[in-house]
XYZ file of C-alpha atoms in Angstrom:
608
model
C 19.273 -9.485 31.544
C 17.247 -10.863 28.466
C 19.200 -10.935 24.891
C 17.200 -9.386 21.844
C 14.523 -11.074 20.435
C 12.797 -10.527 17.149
C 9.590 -9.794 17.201
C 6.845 -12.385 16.616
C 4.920 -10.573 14.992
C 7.337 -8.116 12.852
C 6.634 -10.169 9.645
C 2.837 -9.801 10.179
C 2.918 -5.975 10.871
C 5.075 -5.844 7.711
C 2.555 -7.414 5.517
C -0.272 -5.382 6.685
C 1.725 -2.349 6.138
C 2.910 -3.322 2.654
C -0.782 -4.001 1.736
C -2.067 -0.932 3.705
C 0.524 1.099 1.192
C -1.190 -0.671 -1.727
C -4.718 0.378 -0.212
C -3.897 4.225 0.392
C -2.035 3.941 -3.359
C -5.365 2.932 -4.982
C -7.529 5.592 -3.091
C -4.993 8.181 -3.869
C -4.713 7.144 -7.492
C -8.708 6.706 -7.840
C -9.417 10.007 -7.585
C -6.299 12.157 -9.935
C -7.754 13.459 -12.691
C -6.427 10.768 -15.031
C -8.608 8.137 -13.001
C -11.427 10.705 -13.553
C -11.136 10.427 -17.462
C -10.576 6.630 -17.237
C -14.133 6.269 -15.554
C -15.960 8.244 -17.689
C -14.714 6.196 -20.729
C -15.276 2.966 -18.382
C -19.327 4.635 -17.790
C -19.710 5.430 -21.290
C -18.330 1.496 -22.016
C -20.841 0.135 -19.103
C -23.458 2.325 -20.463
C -23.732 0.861 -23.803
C -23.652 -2.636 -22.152
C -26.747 -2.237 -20.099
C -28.734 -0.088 -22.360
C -31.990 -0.605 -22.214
C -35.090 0.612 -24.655
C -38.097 1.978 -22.670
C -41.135 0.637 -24.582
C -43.084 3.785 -24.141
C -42.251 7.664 -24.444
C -43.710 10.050 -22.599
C -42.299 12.913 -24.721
C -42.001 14.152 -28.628
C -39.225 16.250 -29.581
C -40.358 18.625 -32.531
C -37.244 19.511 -34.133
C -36.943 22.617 -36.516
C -34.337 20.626 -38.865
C -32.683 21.434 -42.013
C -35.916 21.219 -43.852
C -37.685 22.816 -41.720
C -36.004 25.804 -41.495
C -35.247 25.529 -45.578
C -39.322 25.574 -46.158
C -40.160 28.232 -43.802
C -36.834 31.083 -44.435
C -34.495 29.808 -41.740
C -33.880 31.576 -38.957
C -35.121 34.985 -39.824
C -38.752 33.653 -39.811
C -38.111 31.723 -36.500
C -40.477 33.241 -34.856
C -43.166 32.970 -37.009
C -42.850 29.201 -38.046
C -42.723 28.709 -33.883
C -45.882 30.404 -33.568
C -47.617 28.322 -36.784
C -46.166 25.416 -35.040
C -48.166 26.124 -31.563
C -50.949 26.715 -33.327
C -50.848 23.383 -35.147
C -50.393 20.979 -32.274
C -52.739 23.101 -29.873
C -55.367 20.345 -30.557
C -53.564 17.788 -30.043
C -53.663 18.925 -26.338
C -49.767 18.005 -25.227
C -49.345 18.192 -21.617
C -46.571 20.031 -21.602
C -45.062 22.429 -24.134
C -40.925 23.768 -23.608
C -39.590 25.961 -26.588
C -35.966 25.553 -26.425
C -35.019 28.823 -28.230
C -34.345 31.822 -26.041
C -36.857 34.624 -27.165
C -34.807 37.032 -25.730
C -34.846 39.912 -28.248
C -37.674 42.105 -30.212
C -38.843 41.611 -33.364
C -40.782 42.480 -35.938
C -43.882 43.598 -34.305
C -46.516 41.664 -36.357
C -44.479 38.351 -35.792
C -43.957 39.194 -32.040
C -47.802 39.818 -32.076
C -48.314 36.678 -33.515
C -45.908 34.792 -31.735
C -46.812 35.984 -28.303
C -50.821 35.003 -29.378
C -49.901 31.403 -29.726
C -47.735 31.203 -26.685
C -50.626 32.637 -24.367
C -53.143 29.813 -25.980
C -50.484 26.818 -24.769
C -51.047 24.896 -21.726
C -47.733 24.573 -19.335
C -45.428 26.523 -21.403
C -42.058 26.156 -20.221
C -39.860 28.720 -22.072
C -36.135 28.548 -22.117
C -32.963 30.689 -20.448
C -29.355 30.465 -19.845
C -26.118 32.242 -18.608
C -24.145 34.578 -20.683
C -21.047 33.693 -21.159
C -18.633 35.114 -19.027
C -20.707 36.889 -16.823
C -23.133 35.745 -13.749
C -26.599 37.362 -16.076
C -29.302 35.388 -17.453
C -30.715 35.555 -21.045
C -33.829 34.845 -20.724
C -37.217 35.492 -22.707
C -38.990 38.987 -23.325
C -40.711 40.146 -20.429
C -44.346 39.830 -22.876
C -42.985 36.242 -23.893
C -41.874 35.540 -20.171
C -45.260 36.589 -19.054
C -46.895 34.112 -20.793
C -44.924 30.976 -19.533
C -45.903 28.845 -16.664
C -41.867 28.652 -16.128
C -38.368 29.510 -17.179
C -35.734 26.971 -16.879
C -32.709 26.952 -18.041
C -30.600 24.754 -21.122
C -27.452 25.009 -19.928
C -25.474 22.047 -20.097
C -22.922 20.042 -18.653
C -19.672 21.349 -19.635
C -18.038 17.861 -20.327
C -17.077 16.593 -23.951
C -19.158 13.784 -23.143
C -22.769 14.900 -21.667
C -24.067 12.428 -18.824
C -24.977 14.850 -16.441
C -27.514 17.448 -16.512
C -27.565 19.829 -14.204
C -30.855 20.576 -12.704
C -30.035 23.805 -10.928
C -28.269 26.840 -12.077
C -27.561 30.269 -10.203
C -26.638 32.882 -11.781
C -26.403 36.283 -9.593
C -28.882 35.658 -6.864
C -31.202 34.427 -9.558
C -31.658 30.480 -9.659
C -33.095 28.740 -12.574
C -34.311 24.914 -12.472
C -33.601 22.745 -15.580
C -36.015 23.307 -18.426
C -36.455 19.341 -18.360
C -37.990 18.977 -14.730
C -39.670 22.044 -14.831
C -42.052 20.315 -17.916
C -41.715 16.943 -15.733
C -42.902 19.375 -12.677
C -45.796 20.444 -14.777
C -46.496 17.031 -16.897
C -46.548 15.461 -13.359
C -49.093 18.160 -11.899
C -46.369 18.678 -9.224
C -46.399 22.056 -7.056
C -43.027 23.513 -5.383
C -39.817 21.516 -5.915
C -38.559 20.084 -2.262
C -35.345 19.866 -1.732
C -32.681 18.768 0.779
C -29.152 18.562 0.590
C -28.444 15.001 -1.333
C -32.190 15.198 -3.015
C -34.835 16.953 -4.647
C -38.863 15.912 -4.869
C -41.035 16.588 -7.373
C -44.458 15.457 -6.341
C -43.930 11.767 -5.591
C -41.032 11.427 -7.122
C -37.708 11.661 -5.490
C -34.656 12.449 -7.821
C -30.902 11.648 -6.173
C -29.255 14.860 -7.319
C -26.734 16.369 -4.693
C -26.754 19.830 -3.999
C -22.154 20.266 -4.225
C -22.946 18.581 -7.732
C -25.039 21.209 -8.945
C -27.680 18.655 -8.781
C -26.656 16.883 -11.329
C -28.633 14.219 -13.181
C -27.126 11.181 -14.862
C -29.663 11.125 -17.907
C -30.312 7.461 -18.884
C -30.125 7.901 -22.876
C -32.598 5.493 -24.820
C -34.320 5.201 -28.052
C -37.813 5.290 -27.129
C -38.092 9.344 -27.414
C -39.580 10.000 -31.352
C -38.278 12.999 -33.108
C -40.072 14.390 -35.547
C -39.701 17.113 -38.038
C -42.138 19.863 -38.073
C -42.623 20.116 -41.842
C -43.588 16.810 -41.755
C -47.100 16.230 -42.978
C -47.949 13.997 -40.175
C -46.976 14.567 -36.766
C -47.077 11.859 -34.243
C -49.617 11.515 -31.479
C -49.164 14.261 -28.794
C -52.394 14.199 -26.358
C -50.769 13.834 -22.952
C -47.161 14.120 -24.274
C -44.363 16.562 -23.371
C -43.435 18.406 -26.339
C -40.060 19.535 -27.091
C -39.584 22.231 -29.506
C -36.140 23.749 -31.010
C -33.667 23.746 -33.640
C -31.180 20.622 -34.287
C -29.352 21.332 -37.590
C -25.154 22.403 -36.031
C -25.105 25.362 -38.824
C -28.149 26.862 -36.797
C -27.686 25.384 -32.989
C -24.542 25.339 -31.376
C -25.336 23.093 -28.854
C -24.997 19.445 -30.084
C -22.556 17.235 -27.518
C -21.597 13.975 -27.715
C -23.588 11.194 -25.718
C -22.307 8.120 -23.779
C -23.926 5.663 -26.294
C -21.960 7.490 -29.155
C -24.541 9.346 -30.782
C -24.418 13.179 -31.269
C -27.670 15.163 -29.772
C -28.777 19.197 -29.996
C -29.714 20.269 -26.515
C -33.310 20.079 -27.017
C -32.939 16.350 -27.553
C -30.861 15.803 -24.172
C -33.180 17.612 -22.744
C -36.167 15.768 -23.683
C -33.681 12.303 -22.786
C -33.451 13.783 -18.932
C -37.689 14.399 -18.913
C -38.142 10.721 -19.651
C -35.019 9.548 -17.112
C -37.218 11.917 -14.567
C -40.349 10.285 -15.836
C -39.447 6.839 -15.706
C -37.614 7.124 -12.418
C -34.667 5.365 -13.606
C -31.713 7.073 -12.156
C -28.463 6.725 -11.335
C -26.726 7.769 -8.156
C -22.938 8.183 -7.836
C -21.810 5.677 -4.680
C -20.496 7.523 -1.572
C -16.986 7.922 -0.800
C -17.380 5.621 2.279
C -18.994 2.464 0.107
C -16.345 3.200 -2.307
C -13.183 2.702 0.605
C -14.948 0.319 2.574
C -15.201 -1.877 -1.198
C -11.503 -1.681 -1.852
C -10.669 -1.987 1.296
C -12.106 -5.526 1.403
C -10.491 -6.320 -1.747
C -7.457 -5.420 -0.004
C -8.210 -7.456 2.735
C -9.400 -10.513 1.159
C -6.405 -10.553 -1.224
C -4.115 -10.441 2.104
C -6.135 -13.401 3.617
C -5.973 -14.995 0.035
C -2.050 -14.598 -0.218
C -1.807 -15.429 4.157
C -3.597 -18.718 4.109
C -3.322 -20.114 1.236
C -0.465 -20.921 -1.383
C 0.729 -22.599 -4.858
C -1.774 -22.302 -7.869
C -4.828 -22.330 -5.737
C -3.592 -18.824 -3.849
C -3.387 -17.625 -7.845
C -6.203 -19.055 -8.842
C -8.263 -17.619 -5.601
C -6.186 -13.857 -6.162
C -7.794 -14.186 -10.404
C -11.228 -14.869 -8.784
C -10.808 -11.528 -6.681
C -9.719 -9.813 -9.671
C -13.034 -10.616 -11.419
C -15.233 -9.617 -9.148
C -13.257 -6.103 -8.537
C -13.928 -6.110 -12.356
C -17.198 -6.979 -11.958
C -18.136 -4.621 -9.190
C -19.104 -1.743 -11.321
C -21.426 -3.603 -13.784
C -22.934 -5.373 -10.538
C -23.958 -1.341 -8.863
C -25.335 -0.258 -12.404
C -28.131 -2.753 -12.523
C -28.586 -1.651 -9.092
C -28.927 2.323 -9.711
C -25.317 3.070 -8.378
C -22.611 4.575 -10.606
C -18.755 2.778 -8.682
C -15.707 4.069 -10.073
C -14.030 1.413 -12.358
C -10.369 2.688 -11.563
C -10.334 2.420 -7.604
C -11.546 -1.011 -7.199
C -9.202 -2.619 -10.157
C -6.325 -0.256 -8.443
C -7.112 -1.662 -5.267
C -7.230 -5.292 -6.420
C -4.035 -5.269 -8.906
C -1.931 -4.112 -6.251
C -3.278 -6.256 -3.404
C -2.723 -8.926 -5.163
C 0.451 -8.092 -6.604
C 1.599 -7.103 -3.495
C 0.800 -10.250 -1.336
C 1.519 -12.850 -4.158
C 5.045 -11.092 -4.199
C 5.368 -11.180 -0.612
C 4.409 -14.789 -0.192
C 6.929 -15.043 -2.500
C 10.070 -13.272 -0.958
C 8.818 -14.608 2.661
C 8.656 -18.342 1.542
C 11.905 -17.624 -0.131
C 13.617 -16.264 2.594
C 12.126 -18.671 4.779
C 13.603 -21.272 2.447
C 17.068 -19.701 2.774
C 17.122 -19.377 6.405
C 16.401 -23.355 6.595
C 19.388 -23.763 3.916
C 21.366 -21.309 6.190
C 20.525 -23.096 9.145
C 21.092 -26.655 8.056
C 24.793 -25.490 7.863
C 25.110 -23.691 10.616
C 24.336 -26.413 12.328
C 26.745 -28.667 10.451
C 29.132 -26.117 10.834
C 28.169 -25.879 14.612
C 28.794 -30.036 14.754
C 32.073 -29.360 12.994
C 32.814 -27.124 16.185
C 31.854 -28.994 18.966
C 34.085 -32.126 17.489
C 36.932 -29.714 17.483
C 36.658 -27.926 20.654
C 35.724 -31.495 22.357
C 39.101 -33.291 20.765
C 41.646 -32.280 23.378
C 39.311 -32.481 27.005
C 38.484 -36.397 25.097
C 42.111 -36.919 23.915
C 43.551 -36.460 27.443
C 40.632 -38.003 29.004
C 41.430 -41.708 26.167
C 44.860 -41.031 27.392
C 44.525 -40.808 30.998
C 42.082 -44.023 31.084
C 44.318 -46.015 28.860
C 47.512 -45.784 31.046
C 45.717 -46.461 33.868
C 44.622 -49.532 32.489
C 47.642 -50.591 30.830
C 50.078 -49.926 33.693
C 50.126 -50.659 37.270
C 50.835 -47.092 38.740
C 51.118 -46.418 41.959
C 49.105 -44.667 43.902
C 50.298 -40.988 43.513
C 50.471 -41.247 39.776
C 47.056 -42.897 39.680
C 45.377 -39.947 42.134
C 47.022 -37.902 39.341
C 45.365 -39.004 36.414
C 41.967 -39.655 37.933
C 42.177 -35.618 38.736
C 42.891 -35.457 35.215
C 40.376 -37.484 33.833
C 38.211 -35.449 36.232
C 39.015 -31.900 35.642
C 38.971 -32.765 31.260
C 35.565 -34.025 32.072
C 33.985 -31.026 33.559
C 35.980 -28.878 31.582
C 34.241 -31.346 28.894
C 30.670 -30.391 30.605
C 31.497 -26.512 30.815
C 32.452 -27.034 26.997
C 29.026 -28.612 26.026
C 26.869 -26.123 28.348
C 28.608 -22.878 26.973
C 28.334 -24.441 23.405
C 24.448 -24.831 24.053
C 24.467 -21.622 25.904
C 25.743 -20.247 23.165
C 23.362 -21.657 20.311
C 20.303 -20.177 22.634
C 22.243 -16.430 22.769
C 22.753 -16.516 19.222
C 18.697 -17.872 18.222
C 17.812 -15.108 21.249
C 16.064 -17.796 23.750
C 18.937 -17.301 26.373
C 18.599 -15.598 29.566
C 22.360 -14.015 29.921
C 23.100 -13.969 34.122
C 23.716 -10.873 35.542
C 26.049 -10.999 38.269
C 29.110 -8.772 39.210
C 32.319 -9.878 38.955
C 36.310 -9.135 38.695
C 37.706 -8.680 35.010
C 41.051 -9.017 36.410
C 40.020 -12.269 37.843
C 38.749 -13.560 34.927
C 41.535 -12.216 32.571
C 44.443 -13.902 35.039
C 42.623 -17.187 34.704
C 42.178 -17.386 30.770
C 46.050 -16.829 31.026
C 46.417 -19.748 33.123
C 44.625 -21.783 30.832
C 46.494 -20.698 27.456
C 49.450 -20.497 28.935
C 50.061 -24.387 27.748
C 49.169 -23.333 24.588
C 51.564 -20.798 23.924
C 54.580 -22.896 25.977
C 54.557 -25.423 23.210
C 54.966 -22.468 20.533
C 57.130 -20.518 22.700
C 55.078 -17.498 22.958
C 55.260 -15.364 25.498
C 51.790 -14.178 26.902
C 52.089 -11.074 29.002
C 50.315 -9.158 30.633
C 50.826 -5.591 30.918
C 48.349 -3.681 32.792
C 45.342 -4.910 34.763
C 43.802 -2.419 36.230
C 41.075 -3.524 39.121
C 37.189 -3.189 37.299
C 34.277 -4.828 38.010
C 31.708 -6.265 35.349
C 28.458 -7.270 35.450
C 26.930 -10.129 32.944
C 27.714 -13.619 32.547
C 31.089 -14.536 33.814
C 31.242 -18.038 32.405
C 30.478 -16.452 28.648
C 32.900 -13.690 29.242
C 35.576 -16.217 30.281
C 34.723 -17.931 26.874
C 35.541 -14.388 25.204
C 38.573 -13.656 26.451
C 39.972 -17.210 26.550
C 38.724 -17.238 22.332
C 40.662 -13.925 22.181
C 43.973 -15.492 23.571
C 43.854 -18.901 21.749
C 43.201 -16.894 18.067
C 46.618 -14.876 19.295
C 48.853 -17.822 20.123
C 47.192 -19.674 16.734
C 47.822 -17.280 14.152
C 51.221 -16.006 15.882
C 54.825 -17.048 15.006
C 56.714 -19.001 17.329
C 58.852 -17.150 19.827
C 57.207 -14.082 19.509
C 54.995 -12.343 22.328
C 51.189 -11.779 23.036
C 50.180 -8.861 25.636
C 47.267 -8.360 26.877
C 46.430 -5.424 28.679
C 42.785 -4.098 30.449
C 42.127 -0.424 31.417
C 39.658 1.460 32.392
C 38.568 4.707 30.216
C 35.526 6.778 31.473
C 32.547 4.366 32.117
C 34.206 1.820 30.224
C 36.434 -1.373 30.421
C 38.970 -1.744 27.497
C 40.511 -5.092 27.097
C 43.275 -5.688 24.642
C 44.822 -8.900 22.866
C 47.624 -7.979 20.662
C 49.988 -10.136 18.694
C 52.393 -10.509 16.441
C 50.340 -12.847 13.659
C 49.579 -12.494 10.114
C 47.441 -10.088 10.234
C 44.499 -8.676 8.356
C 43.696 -6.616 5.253
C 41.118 -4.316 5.173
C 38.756 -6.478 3.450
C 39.105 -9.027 6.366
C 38.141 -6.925 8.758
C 35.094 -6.037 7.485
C 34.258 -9.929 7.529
C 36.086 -11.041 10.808
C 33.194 -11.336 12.681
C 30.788 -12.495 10.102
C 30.077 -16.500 11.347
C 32.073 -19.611 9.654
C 34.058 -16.491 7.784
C 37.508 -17.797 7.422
C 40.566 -15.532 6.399
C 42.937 -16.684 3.287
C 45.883 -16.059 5.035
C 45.008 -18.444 8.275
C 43.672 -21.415 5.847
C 46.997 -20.560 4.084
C 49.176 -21.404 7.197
C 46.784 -24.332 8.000
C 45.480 -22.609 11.440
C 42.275 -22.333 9.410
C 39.789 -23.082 12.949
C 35.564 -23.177 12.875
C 35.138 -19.846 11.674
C 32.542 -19.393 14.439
C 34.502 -18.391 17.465
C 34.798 -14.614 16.678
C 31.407 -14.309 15.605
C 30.387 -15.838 19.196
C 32.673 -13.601 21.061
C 31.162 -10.361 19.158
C 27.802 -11.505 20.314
C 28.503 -12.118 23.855
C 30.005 -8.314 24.023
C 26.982 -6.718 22.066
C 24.707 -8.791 24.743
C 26.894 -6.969 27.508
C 26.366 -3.815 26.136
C 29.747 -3.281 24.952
C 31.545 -3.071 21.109
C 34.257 -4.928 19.829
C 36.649 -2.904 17.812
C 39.868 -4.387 15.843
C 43.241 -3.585 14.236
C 45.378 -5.190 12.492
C 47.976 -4.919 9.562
C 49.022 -8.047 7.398
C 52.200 -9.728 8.481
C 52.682 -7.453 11.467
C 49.451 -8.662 14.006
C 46.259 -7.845 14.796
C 44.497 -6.604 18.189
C 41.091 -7.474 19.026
C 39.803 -5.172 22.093
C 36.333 -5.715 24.104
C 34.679 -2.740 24.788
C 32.808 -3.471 28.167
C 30.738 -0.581 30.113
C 32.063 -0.823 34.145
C 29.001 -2.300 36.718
C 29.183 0.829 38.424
C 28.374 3.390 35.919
C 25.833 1.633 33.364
C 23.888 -1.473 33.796
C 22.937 -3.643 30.471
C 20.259 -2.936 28.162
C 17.376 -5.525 28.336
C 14.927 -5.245 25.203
């Protein structure tokens, strides 16, 4: 039978645990909807850090401002400043012309006339649509306008406050409409069909990372390099080769202006010319996977548990900032390489890694710190114990030597103290093996024997050997019923219990008063039973009796004050024989301490 052990490797599995909580905790956290908000502010931040200026355009946004539209009667002659305005940059041969102003209604006839005369003279006309609100039905251009177009695609935008994404498809009904930007990149480019696959789509050469579950969506890289210019101006820039993007900017007229992540407010047509040259110049961004994202704060997580495991003082702390940095870090270092990384999960991941570990190297080195304090006097107090228990085998043993030097005794009374000296000494040796036995049991490296043996046999002998003990107080040990039981464990450490049981009894009992001790069976179970008629206990006391060095006022009081280690010994020895120790006891009227062993027979002990 093998005593409990604690596992070797408990305190590892608990700090892998503790961090894999930390881990799970950042994941979970990195994708709420608060996390969401924080890394759009941290994208709109990262954006403005890495902007860059293209040096070259390949688009001109014509905007119809607020003196345009003042020169030419506002919006009611719309249609007829549009078609003046085709007709003046038709020789400037743009590549690509997209009008974004739905022409969705009938007009005046003449100006419809007119209108739909300049539209059929442009080369790649792209003319715009989008959803009505609330419904699943395009608005799109007049079927004569619509007829002259080389394609519809929609202006709808992203529906965030802040617009980084464009999305380059929308269905509507069973109707699906590509952006108006890559439809003019599609015909600027001299592209045919659109490809697409599930995470892309291809336009010609060019392949654009726009997942399909995302709508498509394109992260429009927002620079400076795109001119705007008014149409009433007298000069307009150059526009051979250029894609040309016409509509209305002023907010009284167009409703669709929406903040950008560089900070700058933009009408649609201008966001929409921003995404042609992000298609044109191939710089996009793509959102990084799920898997990347885990498998990067999970080695955060992991190298702030190696950090915290392997190394300690300031240069753990100083190694746990470093890993801090670079979870900081991450995100700028995937946005020079195309890849949008959340901000949140990483820094989650890190902050609590290293929080984590750095407080559990703490509390282990602590505790570590107060087991060695808690040891050191244990074993003093263990030193104190083995001087105690040793002082009456060495007492009669100095005796027994001295008078046989001193005297001349004969032969009989010689013989008699050589037994003496003889039987202290291996009681002296039992003492010192049990003692050790005792220290392994209680630091679980003991074996316990299992052998059966007779409880009544071991019981009668304890008596034997206290019954000195109690003579010299008067005390009357009896012994009341002994019913026949076999155990099975360790008879020496049993023999210790029982014999600890009796001495406490005669100690911290009155003189001329009476100990019994009875043993009886009760289902599967031995019950064995000091009683006495001592000092006694409170309740508080017995809650601590069995606690090690734990010494009661009362017996310090009456100077029977022992180790404090004897009951805490005997409570192991029955827990490592499968039994329970259970305890009465009322102040100034006695106590009785009762072993709780299970019968060979009926259950055998529990090896972990």
């Amino acid at each position: 039978m093998k005593s409990r052990r604690q596992w070797p490797g408990r305190v590892t599995l608990g700090y892998i645990a503790i961090l894999s909580g930390a881990f799970a905790v950042a994941m979970i956290a990195g994708w709420t909807s608060l996390a969401e908000g924080m890394d759009g502010s941290a994208y709109d931040w990262i954006f403005k850090v890495h902007r860059s200026t293209p040096a070259n355009a390949s688009s001109v946004v014509l905007a119809f401002d607020e003196a345009a539209l003042g020169q030419t009667g506002g919006m009611r002659n719309i249609r007829r400043t549009l078609a003046a305005t085709l007709k003046r940059i038709a020789s400037e041969a743009p590549s690509v012309v997209a009008i974004d102003i739905i022409l969705s209604d009938k007009g005046d006839p003449l100006e419809d006339e007119e209108l739909r005369s300049a539209l059929s003279r442009t080369r790649n006309l792209v003319l715009a649509s989008d959803v009505i609100a609330g419904t699943q039905t395009w608005e799109e251009p007049e079927p004569s306008f619509k007829a002259t177009a080389a394609a519809v695609g929609h202006v709808h935008a992203a529906p965030d406050p802040v617009c980084r994404r464009l999305p380059l498809e929308v269905i509507a009904g069973r109707d699906r409409r590509w952006a108006m930007a890559l439809e003019a990149y599609r015909l600027h480019s001299g592209a045919g069909a659109i490809e697409e696959s599930l995470d892309t789509i291809v336009v010609g050469s060019t392949e654009v990372p726009a997942r399909r579950e995302t709508r498509r969506a394109l992260y429009i890289r927002y620079g400076e390099g795109v001119p705007v210019a008014s149409v009433s101006a007298a000069k307009l820039p150059p526009l051979q080769g250029k894609a040309v993007f016409i509509g209305v900017t002023p907010q009284s007229a167009a409703r669709d202006r929406f903040m950008t992540p560089n900070g700058v407010m933009m009408s649609g047509v201008e966001i929409h010319a921003q995404a042609f040259e992000t298609l044109s110049r191939r710089d996009f961004l793509s959102p990084a996977s799920l898997s990347s994202v885990a498998a990067v704060c999970l080695a955060l997580t992991i190298a702030a548990g190696c950090i915290f495991a392997f190394v300690s003082g300031w240069p753990a702390y100083l190694l746990g900032a470093v890993l801090l940095a670079v979870a900081h870090a991450t995100p700028h270092v995937a946005w020079t390489n195309g890849i949008i990384f959340p901000y949140l999960a990483p820094l989650w991941a890190a902050w609590l890694s290293v929080f984590t570990a750095a407080s559990w190297q703490y509390f282990v080195v602590r505790r570590q710190l107060m087991k060695s304090e808690s040891d050191r006097a244990r074993y003093q107090q263990a030193i104190h114990f083995v001087t105690h228990e040793m002082r009456s085998p060495l007492t009669a043993i100095q005796g027994s030597s001295e008078l046989m030097g001193r005297y001349n005794l004969n032969d009989a009374k010689r013989k008699q103290m050589a037994d003496m000296i003889n039987a202290e000494s291996k009681r002296l040796a039992r003492m010192i093996q049990t003692f050790l036995d005792i220290e392994r049991l209680t630091d679980g490296q003991m074996e316990i024997r299992s052998e059966s043996f007779d409880a009544a046999d071991v019981i009668q002998q304890c008596l034997q050997r206290a019954q000195p003990l109690a003579e010299r107080k008067q005390i009357d040990l009896r012994l009341n019923d002994l019913e026949p039981s076999t155990l099975r464990g360790d008879r020496e450490l049993m023999e210790y219990a029982v014999y600890n049981l009796l001495t406490n009894a005669v100690k911290y009992s009155p003189a001329e008063t009476l100990v019994t001790v009875t043993a009886h069976r009760k289902d599967s179970f031995l019950h064995v039973s000091v009683r006495d008629q001592g000092i006694g206990m409170d309740e508080k006391e017995l809650r601590s009796v069995f606690q090690k060095f734990y010494r009661t006022k009362k017996a310090e009081e009456s100077g029977e004050a022992g180790t404090g280690i004897g009951l805490s010994i005997v409570e192991q020895i029955v827990h490592h024989h499968g039994g329970r120790m259970e305890v009465t006891s009322t102040p100034g009227k006695g106590s009785c301490f009762t072993m709780v062993l299970p019968l060979a027979p009926a259950s055998k002990l529990v090896s972990p």
